[in-house]
mmCIF file of C-alpha atoms in Angstrom:
data_model
loop_
_atom_site.group_PDB
_atom_site.id
_atom_site.type_symbol
_atom_site.label_atom_id
_atom_site.label_comp_id
_atom_site.label_asym_id
_atom_site.label_seq_id
_atom_site.Cartn_x
_atom_site.Cartn_y
_atom_site.Cartn_z
ATOM 1 C CA MET A 369 3.590 -8.879 -15.315
ATOM 2 C CA LYS A 370 3.831 -12.025 -13.178
ATOM 3 C CA ILE A 371 0.840 -12.471 -10.920
ATOM 4 C CA LYS A 372 0.869 -14.881 -7.773
ATOM 5 C CA PHE A 373 -2.496 -15.450 -5.913
ATOM 6 C CA THR A 374 -2.877 -16.199 -2.278
ATOM 7 C CA GLY A 375 -5.727 -16.925 -0.122
ATOM 8 C CA ARG A 376 -6.282 -16.588 3.729
ATOM 9 C CA LYS A 377 -9.167 -18.475 5.121
ATOM 10 C CA ILE A 378 -10.457 -18.740 1.431
ATOM 11 C CA ASP A 379 -9.908 -21.182 -1.395
ATOM 12 C CA VAL A 380 -8.941 -19.125 -4.567
ATOM 13 C CA THR A 381 -11.137 -20.416 -7.380
ATOM 14 C CA GLN A 382 -10.031 -20.176 -10.797
ATOM 15 C CA GLY A 383 -13.131 -17.785 -11.502
ATOM 16 C CA LEU A 384 -11.360 -15.243 -8.927
ATOM 17 C CA LYS A 385 -8.140 -15.804 -10.770
ATOM 18 C CA ASP A 386 -9.422 -15.158 -14.077
ATOM 19 C CA TYR A 387 -11.362 -12.126 -12.955
ATOM 20 C CA ALA A 388 -8.544 -10.580 -11.278
ATOM 21 C CA GLU A 389 -6.126 -11.109 -14.022
ATOM 22 C CA ARG A 390 -8.695 -9.741 -16.487
ATOM 23 C CA LYS A 391 -8.919 -6.593 -14.187
ATOM 24 C CA LEU A 392 -5.065 -6.372 -13.584
ATOM 25 C CA ALA A 393 -4.804 -5.973 -17.504
ATOM 26 C CA ARG A 394 -5.886 -2.350 -16.872
ATOM 27 C CA VAL A 395 -2.737 -1.519 -15.199
ATOM 28 C CA ASP A 396 -0.557 -3.978 -16.810
ATOM 29 C CA LYS A 397 -0.005 -1.484 -19.713
ATOM 30 C CA TYR A 398 2.046 0.814 -17.252
ATOM 31 C CA PHE A 399 4.679 -1.928 -16.426
ATOM 32 C CA ALA A 400 7.386 -3.715 -18.144
ATOM 33 C CA ASP A 401 6.999 -7.690 -18.171
ATOM 34 C CA ASP A 402 9.340 -7.948 -15.159
ATOM 35 C CA ALA A 403 6.648 -6.429 -12.761
ATOM 36 C CA ASP A 404 5.529 -8.806 -10.093
ATOM 37 C CA ALA A 405 1.982 -8.624 -8.636
ATOM 38 C CA THR A 406 0.695 -10.359 -5.582
ATOM 39 C CA VAL A 407 -3.018 -10.611 -5.025
ATOM 40 C CA THR A 408 -4.196 -11.823 -1.652
ATOM 41 C CA PHE A 409 -7.739 -12.849 -0.956
ATOM 42 C CA SER A 410 -8.917 -13.004 2.736
ATOM 43 C CA VAL A 411 -12.161 -13.089 4.541
ATOM 44 C CA GLN A 412 -12.673 -11.394 7.949
ATOM 45 C CA LYS A 413 -16.484 -12.066 9.312
ATOM 46 C CA ASP A 414 -18.636 -10.396 6.474
ATOM 47 C CA ASN A 415 -15.627 -8.642 4.769
ATOM 48 C CA GLN A 416 -14.120 -9.904 1.435
ATOM 49 C CA ILE A 417 -10.703 -8.278 1.483
ATOM 50 C CA VAL A 418 -8.544 -7.906 -1.734
ATOM 51 C CA GLU A 419 -4.985 -6.682 -1.276
ATOM 52 C CA ILE A 420 -2.895 -6.181 -4.475
ATOM 53 C CA THR A 421 0.766 -5.532 -4.341
ATOM 54 C CA ILE A 422 2.789 -4.552 -7.477
ATOM 55 C CA PHE A 423 6.564 -4.521 -7.337
ATOM 56 C CA HIS A 424 8.383 -2.753 -10.151
ATOM 57 C CA ASN A 425 11.909 -1.276 -10.466
ATOM 58 C CA GLY A 426 12.106 -0.700 -6.732
ATOM 59 C CA MET A 427 8.786 0.788 -6.445
ATOM 60 C CA ILE A 428 5.758 -0.523 -4.606
ATOM 61 C CA PHE A 429 1.969 0.004 -5.417
ATOM 62 C CA ARG A 430 -0.262 -1.421 -3.001
ATOM 63 C CA SER A 431 -4.128 -1.312 -2.372
ATOM 64 C CA GLU A 432 -6.332 -3.048 0.007
ATOM 65 C CA VAL A 433 -9.981 -2.851 -0.324
ATOM 66 C CA SER A 434 -12.855 -4.357 1.853
ATOM 67 C CA ASN A 435 -16.281 -5.081 0.710
ATOM 68 C CA ALA A 436 -19.202 -7.608 0.939
ATOM 69 C CA ASP A 437 -18.450 -8.908 -2.393
ATOM 70 C CA MET A 438 -15.100 -10.237 -3.471
ATOM 71 C CA TYR A 439 -15.471 -9.170 -7.191
ATOM 72 C CA ALA A 440 -16.456 -5.695 -5.952
ATOM 73 C CA SER A 441 -13.360 -5.496 -3.773
ATOM 74 C CA ILE A 442 -11.080 -6.537 -6.886
ATOM 75 C CA ASP A 443 -12.806 -3.708 -8.845
ATOM 76 C CA ARG A 444 -12.216 -1.056 -6.317
ATOM 77 C CA SER A 445 -8.567 -2.292 -5.623
ATOM 78 C CA ILE A 446 -7.832 -1.821 -9.335
ATOM 79 C CA ASP A 447 -9.403 1.779 -9.214
ATOM 80 C CA VAL A 448 -7.080 2.688 -6.204
ATOM 81 C CA LEU A 449 -3.988 1.349 -7.866
ATOM 82 C CA GLU A 450 -5.000 3.108 -11.181
ATOM 83 C CA ARG A 451 -5.367 6.291 -9.214
ATOM 84 C CA GLN A 452 -2.085 6.158 -7.473
ATOM 85 C CA ILE A 453 -0.376 5.622 -10.839
ATOM 86 C CA ARG A 454 -2.188 8.434 -12.418
ATOM 87 C CA LYS A 455 -1.739 10.779 -9.555
ATOM 88 C CA GLN A 456 2.060 10.141 -9.506
ATOM 89 C CA LYS A 457 2.231 10.251 -13.467
ATOM 90 C CA THR A 458 4.820 13.041 -13.732
ATOM 91 C CA ARG A 459 7.223 11.335 -11.139
ATOM 92 C CA LEU A 460 6.633 7.803 -12.733
ATOM 93 C CA GLU A 461 7.087 8.338 -16.486
ATOM 94 C CA LYS A 462 10.824 7.993 -16.395
ATOM 95 C CA ARG A 463 10.653 4.769 -14.460
ATOM 96 C CA LEU A 464 7.636 3.032 -15.986
ATOM 97 C CA LYS A 465 7.161 1.448 -19.381
ATOM 98 C CA SER A 466 7.759 3.874 -22.321
ATOM 99 C CA GLY A 467 4.570 5.379 -23.609
ATOM 100 C CA ALA A 468 2.617 4.106 -20.707
ATOM 101 C CA PHE A 469 0.683 7.298 -20.313
ATOM 102 C CA ALA A 470 0.238 8.004 -23.899
ATOM 103 C CA ALA A 471 -2.785 6.054 -24.601
ATOM 104 C CA ASP A 472 -6.033 7.416 -23.340
ATOM 105 C CA LEU A 473 -6.762 6.016 -19.717
ATOM 106 C CA GLY A 474 -10.408 5.595 -20.436
ATOM 107 C CA ILE A 475 -11.400 7.544 -17.116
ATOM 108 C CA THR A 476 -12.372 11.071 -17.919
ATOM 109 C CA ASP A 477 -15.233 11.526 -15.516
ATOM 110 C CA VAL A 478 -13.117 11.778 -12.249
ATOM 111 C CA PRO A 479 -10.277 14.351 -12.699
ATOM 112 C CA ILE A 480 -6.987 13.677 -10.705
ATOM 113 C CA GLU A 481 -4.610 16.512 -10.016
ATOM 114 C CA GLU A 482 -1.003 15.491 -10.546
ATOM 115 C CA GLU A 483 1.225 16.180 -7.542
ATOM 116 C CA GLU A 484 3.955 18.594 -8.606
ATOM 117 C CA GLU A 485 5.689 18.661 -5.176
ATOM 118 C CA PHE A 486 5.044 17.351 -1.686
ATOM 119 C CA LYS A 487 4.391 20.193 0.858
ATOM 120 C CA ILE A 488 5.576 19.743 4.452
ATOM 121 C CA VAL A 489 3.070 21.840 6.608
ATOM 122 C CA LYS A 490 4.662 21.306 10.100
ATOM 123 C CA THR A 491 7.901 20.190 11.486
ATOM 124 C CA LYS A 492 8.453 18.834 15.070
ATOM 125 C CA THR A 493 11.811 18.285 16.851
ATOM 126 C CA TYR A 494 11.978 16.282 20.160
ATOM 127 C CA THR A 495 14.525 14.632 22.035
ATOM 128 C CA VAL A 496 14.849 10.770 21.497
ATOM 129 C CA LYS A 497 15.060 8.973 24.852
ATOM 130 C CA PRO A 498 16.135 5.449 25.185
ATOM 131 C CA MET A 499 13.171 3.166 26.094
ATOM 132 C CA SER A 500 11.814 -0.372 25.399
ATOM 133 C CA ALA A 501 9.190 -1.056 22.624
ATOM 134 C CA GLU A 502 6.519 -1.575 25.226
ATOM 135 C CA GLU A 503 7.437 1.829 26.791
ATOM 136 C CA ALA A 504 7.389 3.421 23.385
ATOM 137 C CA ILE A 505 3.822 1.926 22.779
ATOM 138 C CA LEU A 506 2.583 3.355 25.887
ATOM 139 C CA GLN A 507 3.955 6.543 25.043
ATOM 140 C CA MET A 508 2.497 6.467 21.371
ATOM 141 C CA ASN A 509 -0.942 5.579 22.983
ATOM 142 C CA LEU A 510 -0.775 8.554 25.589
ATOM 143 C CA LEU A 511 0.023 10.858 22.701
ATOM 144 C CA GLY A 512 -2.717 9.552 20.549
ATOM 145 C CA HIS A 513 -0.600 9.112 17.529
ATOM 146 C CA SER A 514 -0.558 6.017 15.145
ATOM 147 C CA PHE A 515 3.461 5.673 15.307
ATOM 148 C CA TYR A 516 6.211 6.467 17.464
ATOM 149 C CA VAL A 517 9.906 6.923 17.125
ATOM 150 C CA PHE A 518 12.267 6.041 19.718
ATOM 151 C CA SER A 519 15.811 4.927 20.570
ATOM 152 C CA ASN A 520 15.862 1.277 21.604
ATOM 153 C CA ASP A 521 17.363 0.779 25.253
ATOM 154 C CA LYS A 522 18.899 -2.455 24.158
ATOM 155 C CA THR A 523 20.289 -1.755 20.819
ATOM 156 C CA ASN A 524 20.742 2.081 20.969
ATOM 157 C CA GLU A 525 19.184 1.852 17.313
ATOM 158 C CA LYS A 526 16.405 4.101 16.139
ATOM 159 C CA ASN A 527 12.956 2.240 15.959
ATOM 160 C CA VAL A 528 9.447 2.998 15.081
ATOM 161 C CA VAL A 529 6.443 1.390 16.635
ATOM 162 C CA TYR A 530 3.039 1.879 14.762
ATOM 163 C CA LYS A 531 -0.662 0.599 15.200
ATOM 164 C CA ARG A 532 -1.855 -1.735 12.528
ATOM 165 C CA LYS A 533 -5.264 -1.794 11.116
ATOM 166 C CA ASP A 534 -6.116 -5.077 12.923
ATOM 167 C CA GLY A 535 -5.382 -3.459 16.413
ATOM 168 C CA ASN A 536 -2.036 -5.014 16.790
ATOM 169 C CA TYR A 537 1.243 -3.054 17.006
ATOM 170 C CA GLY A 538 4.191 -3.160 14.623
ATOM 171 C CA LEU A 539 8.005 -2.534 15.232
ATOM 172 C CA ILE A 540 10.415 -1.086 12.518
ATOM 173 C CA GLU A 541 13.896 -1.620 13.248
ATOM 174 C CA LEU A 542 16.307 0.503 11.036
ATOM 175 C CA GLU A 543 19.642 -1.026 9.773
#
């Protein structure tokens, strides 16, 4: 696995890199050598944030953990990634490294159920009106949702606005 380190508002020390590499070895066994991992360290006020993203065969595994201690954030982030992989084990076995799940995972105290199929519990239908992104954000906030699908009045394409964790808004333009 190729690992790239990035720091936002923090200098990434060799100790942090070494620790993250050592911990990433826990999930490295699931991926072939062509997997790419990006580890981003950042600091916001008193929070030490670690974001790990792994790209492999068109799949993306991502975890973001905030803690008062950077090393604890790394540990929790690896736990989240491993839980994602184990939870989707049956679907992933075909695409991950052969024999990835043959070895004991070493985590027997927390049973994770495997998802056999996704269950849709509600379906909504509504008319998509042409509007600007700003108007779509207002509609989303009025409805109390975290995202809103709309038809862009300038391009006539379907777009999605969403509320980000940092309180700002994002726009997804479909091709």
